[in-house]
XYZ file of C-alpha atoms in Angstrom:
332
model
C -48.831 -78.378 107.398
C -45.834 -76.646 108.602
C -45.711 -72.819 108.793
C -42.802 -73.052 106.020
C -45.198 -74.683 103.315
C -47.522 -71.885 104.878
C -45.683 -69.255 104.058
C -45.329 -70.575 99.806
C -49.112 -70.844 100.022
C -49.282 -67.192 100.332
C -46.512 -66.041 98.285
C -48.306 -67.837 95.485
C -51.454 -66.112 95.998
C -49.802 -62.703 95.032
C -50.252 -63.584 91.442
C -52.725 -66.680 91.153
C -51.135 -69.299 88.181
C -52.621 -72.113 86.647
C -50.866 -75.382 87.555
C -51.986 -78.653 85.561
C -51.675 -82.019 86.779
C -51.263 -84.658 84.785
C -52.504 -87.625 86.982
C -55.746 -86.682 87.430
C -57.477 -89.721 87.919
C -54.817 -90.931 90.497
C -56.389 -90.471 94.041
C -54.302 -88.410 95.924
C -53.781 -86.047 92.852
C -57.561 -85.505 93.528
C -57.530 -85.247 96.885
C -54.585 -82.187 96.389
C -56.622 -80.809 93.892
C -59.749 -80.018 96.577
C -56.900 -79.081 99.182
C -55.513 -76.179 96.709
C -59.165 -75.184 95.147
C -60.028 -74.814 99.522
C -56.979 -72.949 99.726
C -57.358 -70.638 96.871
C -53.383 -70.469 96.364
C -53.478 -71.674 92.615
C -56.054 -72.701 89.867
C -55.832 -76.194 89.286
C -56.649 -78.219 85.536
C -56.937 -82.352 85.481
C -55.847 -84.311 82.750
C -57.556 -87.441 82.771
C -60.964 -89.125 81.912
C -63.948 -87.284 83.316
C -65.796 -90.634 83.814
C -63.135 -92.136 85.766
C -62.261 -88.965 87.801
C -66.467 -88.790 88.502
C -66.603 -92.457 90.204
C -63.129 -92.052 91.876
C -64.253 -88.365 93.750
C -68.370 -89.732 94.234
C -66.670 -93.024 95.758
C -63.752 -90.737 98.271
C -66.503 -87.810 98.816
C -63.669 -85.343 96.843
C -65.464 -81.969 96.141
C -63.314 -81.114 92.647
C -66.690 -78.900 92.019
C -65.455 -75.847 89.349
C -61.910 -77.306 88.913
C -61.563 -77.897 84.735
C -61.094 -81.739 83.575
C -59.047 -82.209 80.255
C -59.166 -85.599 78.521
C -56.278 -85.832 76.532
C -57.819 -88.916 74.367
C -60.824 -86.355 72.966
C -59.708 -82.711 73.431
C -60.520 -79.747 71.327
C -57.326 -79.252 71.411
C -55.562 -82.100 70.298
C -54.974 -81.259 66.548
C -53.649 -78.062 67.615
C -50.937 -79.784 70.141
C -50.707 -82.049 67.319
C -49.423 -79.903 64.514
C -47.147 -77.947 67.623
C -45.361 -81.273 68.529
C -45.083 -82.154 64.972
C -43.218 -79.055 63.678
C -41.076 -79.598 67.392
C -40.033 -83.038 66.712
C -40.597 -83.207 62.990
C -36.724 -83.161 62.231
C -36.507 -86.187 65.056
C -38.377 -88.228 62.473
C -41.689 -87.771 64.016
C -44.480 -88.187 61.835
C -48.184 -86.218 61.959
C -49.747 -89.799 63.059
C -46.933 -90.207 65.448
C -47.613 -86.425 66.923
C -51.266 -86.901 66.537
C -50.776 -90.396 68.820
C -47.512 -88.859 71.282
C -50.233 -85.570 72.434
C -52.540 -87.972 73.793
C -50.082 -89.031 76.776
C -51.345 -87.094 79.909
C -48.165 -85.957 80.817
C -47.051 -84.803 76.919
C -50.862 -82.984 76.651
C -49.931 -81.171 79.945
C -46.732 -80.069 78.971
C -48.312 -78.925 75.660
C -50.720 -76.884 77.473
C -48.092 -74.878 79.447
C -46.231 -74.616 76.201
C -48.886 -72.663 74.739
C -50.261 -70.792 77.744
C -53.203 -72.915 78.925
C -51.657 -73.863 81.479
C -48.190 -71.912 83.178
C -47.097 -74.902 84.749
C -47.254 -78.672 85.121
C -46.664 -81.306 88.261
C -46.919 -85.069 88.091
C -45.225 -88.020 89.320
C -47.099 -89.988 91.791
C -47.586 -92.563 89.553
C -45.594 -92.169 86.344
C -41.199 -92.113 86.670
C -39.417 -89.464 86.609
C -38.100 -89.913 82.266
C -41.962 -89.783 81.979
C -42.419 -86.484 83.549
C -38.726 -84.746 82.139
C -38.689 -86.612 78.753
C -41.668 -84.323 77.004
C -40.558 -81.383 78.796
C -37.605 -81.463 77.506
C -38.824 -82.506 73.967
C -41.616 -79.596 73.973
C -40.451 -76.704 76.380
C -36.594 -77.205 76.058
C -34.152 -75.549 78.424
C -34.105 -71.750 79.644
C -32.549 -69.218 78.088
C -28.693 -68.764 79.420
C -29.163 -72.132 81.024
C -27.167 -75.361 79.904
C -28.134 -78.026 82.730
C -31.993 -79.042 83.457
C -31.649 -79.976 87.211
C -33.192 -80.716 90.489
C -33.180 -79.911 94.132
C -35.253 -80.925 97.145
C -36.425 -78.342 99.583
C -35.249 -78.936 103.262
C -37.217 -77.703 105.941
C -35.809 -78.915 109.493
C -37.917 -78.633 113.027
C -35.926 -76.727 115.414
C -32.579 -76.683 113.508
C -30.501 -73.355 114.278
C -28.570 -73.905 111.006
C -29.009 -72.351 107.494
C -32.355 -70.498 107.231
C -33.731 -71.629 110.282
C -33.662 -74.990 109.148
C -34.093 -74.249 105.621
C -31.944 -74.984 102.799
C -32.000 -76.279 99.024
C -30.227 -79.280 98.443
C -29.012 -80.221 94.551
C -28.915 -81.594 92.887
C -30.793 -85.117 94.487
C -32.839 -86.298 91.761
C -30.909 -86.240 88.082
C -27.505 -85.834 87.099
C -25.944 -88.769 88.407
C -22.197 -88.155 87.782
C -22.035 -84.321 86.933
C -18.866 -82.988 85.838
C -16.942 -79.958 87.439
C -18.678 -77.426 85.034
C -22.327 -78.842 85.620
C -21.803 -78.687 89.313
C -21.348 -75.105 88.554
C -24.297 -74.700 86.740
C -26.045 -76.701 89.462
C -24.863 -74.134 92.009
C -25.761 -71.330 90.444
C -29.169 -72.593 89.482
C -29.740 -73.798 92.665
C -28.799 -70.733 94.585
C -31.669 -68.739 91.997
C -34.007 -70.954 93.043
C -33.429 -70.479 96.666
C -33.871 -66.663 96.306
C -37.065 -67.188 94.431
C -38.648 -69.673 96.657
C -37.313 -68.444 100.233
C -36.912 -64.953 99.603
C -33.456 -64.922 101.112
C -29.995 -64.283 99.999
C -27.984 -67.659 99.323
C -24.967 -69.088 100.440
C -23.574 -71.772 98.914
C -21.587 -74.493 100.036
C -19.709 -76.958 97.573
C -19.442 -80.024 99.316
C -17.330 -82.714 99.992
C -15.126 -85.028 102.341
C -12.352 -82.422 102.324
C -12.340 -78.965 103.281
C -9.501 -76.638 101.434
C -7.574 -79.534 100.211
C -7.516 -81.673 103.313
C -7.887 -84.315 101.255
C -6.141 -85.318 97.874
C -8.662 -86.681 95.094
C -9.896 -86.311 91.840
C -13.309 -86.381 93.642
C -12.333 -83.278 95.436
C -10.332 -82.258 92.610
C -13.989 -81.810 91.116
C -15.249 -80.418 93.673
C -12.314 -77.528 93.640
C -13.207 -76.994 89.954
C -16.702 -76.477 90.075
C -16.199 -73.758 92.485
C -13.747 -71.872 90.740
C -15.911 -71.898 87.857
C -19.010 -71.101 89.420
C -17.449 -68.167 91.099
C -16.065 -67.098 87.350
C -19.473 -67.631 86.551
C -21.132 -65.664 89.161
C -18.882 -63.512 90.562
C -21.577 -61.879 92.909
C -22.657 -64.797 94.653
C -21.831 -65.948 98.245
C -19.869 -68.996 97.651
C -17.558 -71.418 98.592
C -16.172 -74.628 98.501
C -14.357 -77.366 98.864
C -16.092 -77.416 102.239
C -16.583 -80.744 104.635
C -20.279 -80.531 105.414
C -19.906 -79.279 109.376
C -17.526 -76.612 107.783
C -20.418 -75.980 105.844
C -23.531 -75.129 108.355
C -21.254 -75.516 111.593
C -19.910 -71.810 112.762
C -17.414 -73.591 115.541
C -16.204 -76.288 112.909
C -15.774 -73.607 110.544
C -14.075 -70.846 112.934
C -11.590 -73.957 112.966
C -11.677 -75.458 109.232
C -12.060 -72.322 107.226
C -11.329 -69.394 109.315
C -11.061 -66.665 106.140
C -14.897 -68.310 104.115
C -17.623 -65.864 103.830
C -19.657 -68.568 103.613
C -19.023 -71.371 106.006
C -20.578 -71.799 109.509
C -24.004 -70.118 107.813
C -24.579 -72.252 104.431
C -28.364 -72.381 103.320
C -27.838 -73.686 99.540
C -25.773 -77.179 99.742
C -24.542 -78.986 95.914
C -23.918 -82.722 96.353
C -20.593 -83.983 94.023
C -23.042 -86.733 92.649
C -26.358 -88.001 92.521
C -25.204 -90.721 95.524
C -24.457 -88.136 97.825
C -27.415 -85.711 96.995
C -30.312 -88.832 97.771
C -28.721 -90.529 100.512
C -27.978 -86.869 101.915
C -31.543 -85.642 101.960
C -33.350 -89.135 102.684
C -30.726 -89.254 105.990
C -32.007 -85.364 106.288
C -36.197 -86.450 106.229
C -35.588 -89.725 108.487
C -33.389 -88.305 111.004
C -34.112 -85.048 111.420
C -37.623 -85.821 110.432
C -37.478 -82.975 108.111
C -40.141 -82.074 105.496
C -38.743 -82.696 102.090
C -39.949 -80.584 99.025
C -39.125 -82.624 95.626
C -37.628 -83.092 93.457
C -38.067 -79.889 91.986
C -36.988 -78.812 88.669
C -34.705 -75.933 87.383
C -33.932 -75.205 84.463
C -36.696 -75.885 82.314
C -38.296 -72.608 80.029
C -41.518 -73.398 81.815
C -42.154 -74.888 85.375
C -42.642 -78.889 85.275
C -42.081 -80.282 88.830
C -41.793 -84.281 89.236
C -43.286 -85.824 92.450
C -41.625 -88.396 94.503
C -43.759 -91.576 93.914
C -44.249 -92.077 97.388
C -45.915 -88.769 98.100
C -48.874 -87.728 99.913
C -51.513 -85.694 99.005
C -50.265 -82.949 100.704
C -47.044 -82.911 99.772
C -48.356 -82.401 96.108
C -50.636 -79.356 97.234
C -47.175 -78.529 98.552
C -45.476 -78.711 95.016
C -48.171 -76.933 93.509
C -47.424 -74.120 95.540
C -43.700 -74.497 94.905
C -44.615 -74.772 91.110
C -47.330 -71.401 91.264
C -44.331 -69.084 92.508
C -41.746 -70.449 90.344
C -43.861 -69.780 87.459
C -44.382 -66.318 88.895
C -40.688 -65.469 88.591
C-alpha cells in the first residue's frame, strides 16, 4: 500500500467513523473489512445474510470477528426505514408495501442507515452498477446544501512524478456526468477543489482543460470550457482557477511560461477538470495504465452524506482505500 493511502488512513484515525459496506457477502468486500478492522481507521458494518457471510469467511479464513453484520431482509430497523422511505417517496407514487420491499435491497438499506445516522457513510459498487449505488443515494439523501450537481472524481497518485502535488491530482468528472454544460462544469470544478482541500489537505489549483489554451483554437467545445472558467471564477473568486488550458500548459511549468505566462495556475495545477466524460474516463485510465498511477474512485461529491461507488474491477485493497476516503469525507 502506498505512502499516500497510508496518509489518508492516518487522517481517518483522527475521528473514527462508521462506514457501511452494502455488498457484505462479496469476497473482496469481506477481505477489505478484515483489513479495515486490523488497521483500525474506521468501524465497518456489513449488510448481507449472516449464514452466507459465515460460510465465505470460514472457507477463506477471513477474520471479521467483532464486525456487525446486518441482514436487510430481516432487520429490527426494517419497519422504521420503510416508513421513512415511504414519507420521502410517496409523492413519487411509492406505496407503503413498495417501500417495505425496496428497503430490503442491500443498497437501499445501507443508504437508509446513513440517512438515519446508524452509519456515517456507505461504500458499494464492487458488484453493483454505478446507477444501483447512486440512485438510492439521490432518492434518500439528496444533494448537499448549496450544491446543484452530484459529480464524481478520481484521486490519482502518480509515482515518481514532479507534477501536481508530488504526483497527486484530482481528476473530475471522470465517472458520472456525460456531457456537462458550462454551468455544470463550473460546479464540478468548485466541488473538486473543495474535495482536494478536504482529502489532500493542500491548496487546490484548478485547470479547466481543453485542446486549446486561451483561445488558440475556435470551436464550441473550447467556448464551453472558457464559459465554465468564467462562471467558476464568478461563483468562487477566491479559488486559484484558470482556463481554458491544454494539459501540458496546465501542469508543465516550461510550457506554461510559453502558452499562458500570465496565469496563476498554469504549470502547477493539481485539480484537472475535463470537458466531458469521454475525456475524463480516457484521461484517468491512460494515467493509471501508462504512468502506473493509483486511481481511487469514482469518489462522489455533492451528496448530502458520503456515499461512494467502486469500480467493478476493484481489489480488496481498493475497497479498503475508499473506506478511508469515505471516512474522511464524513469527518468534514
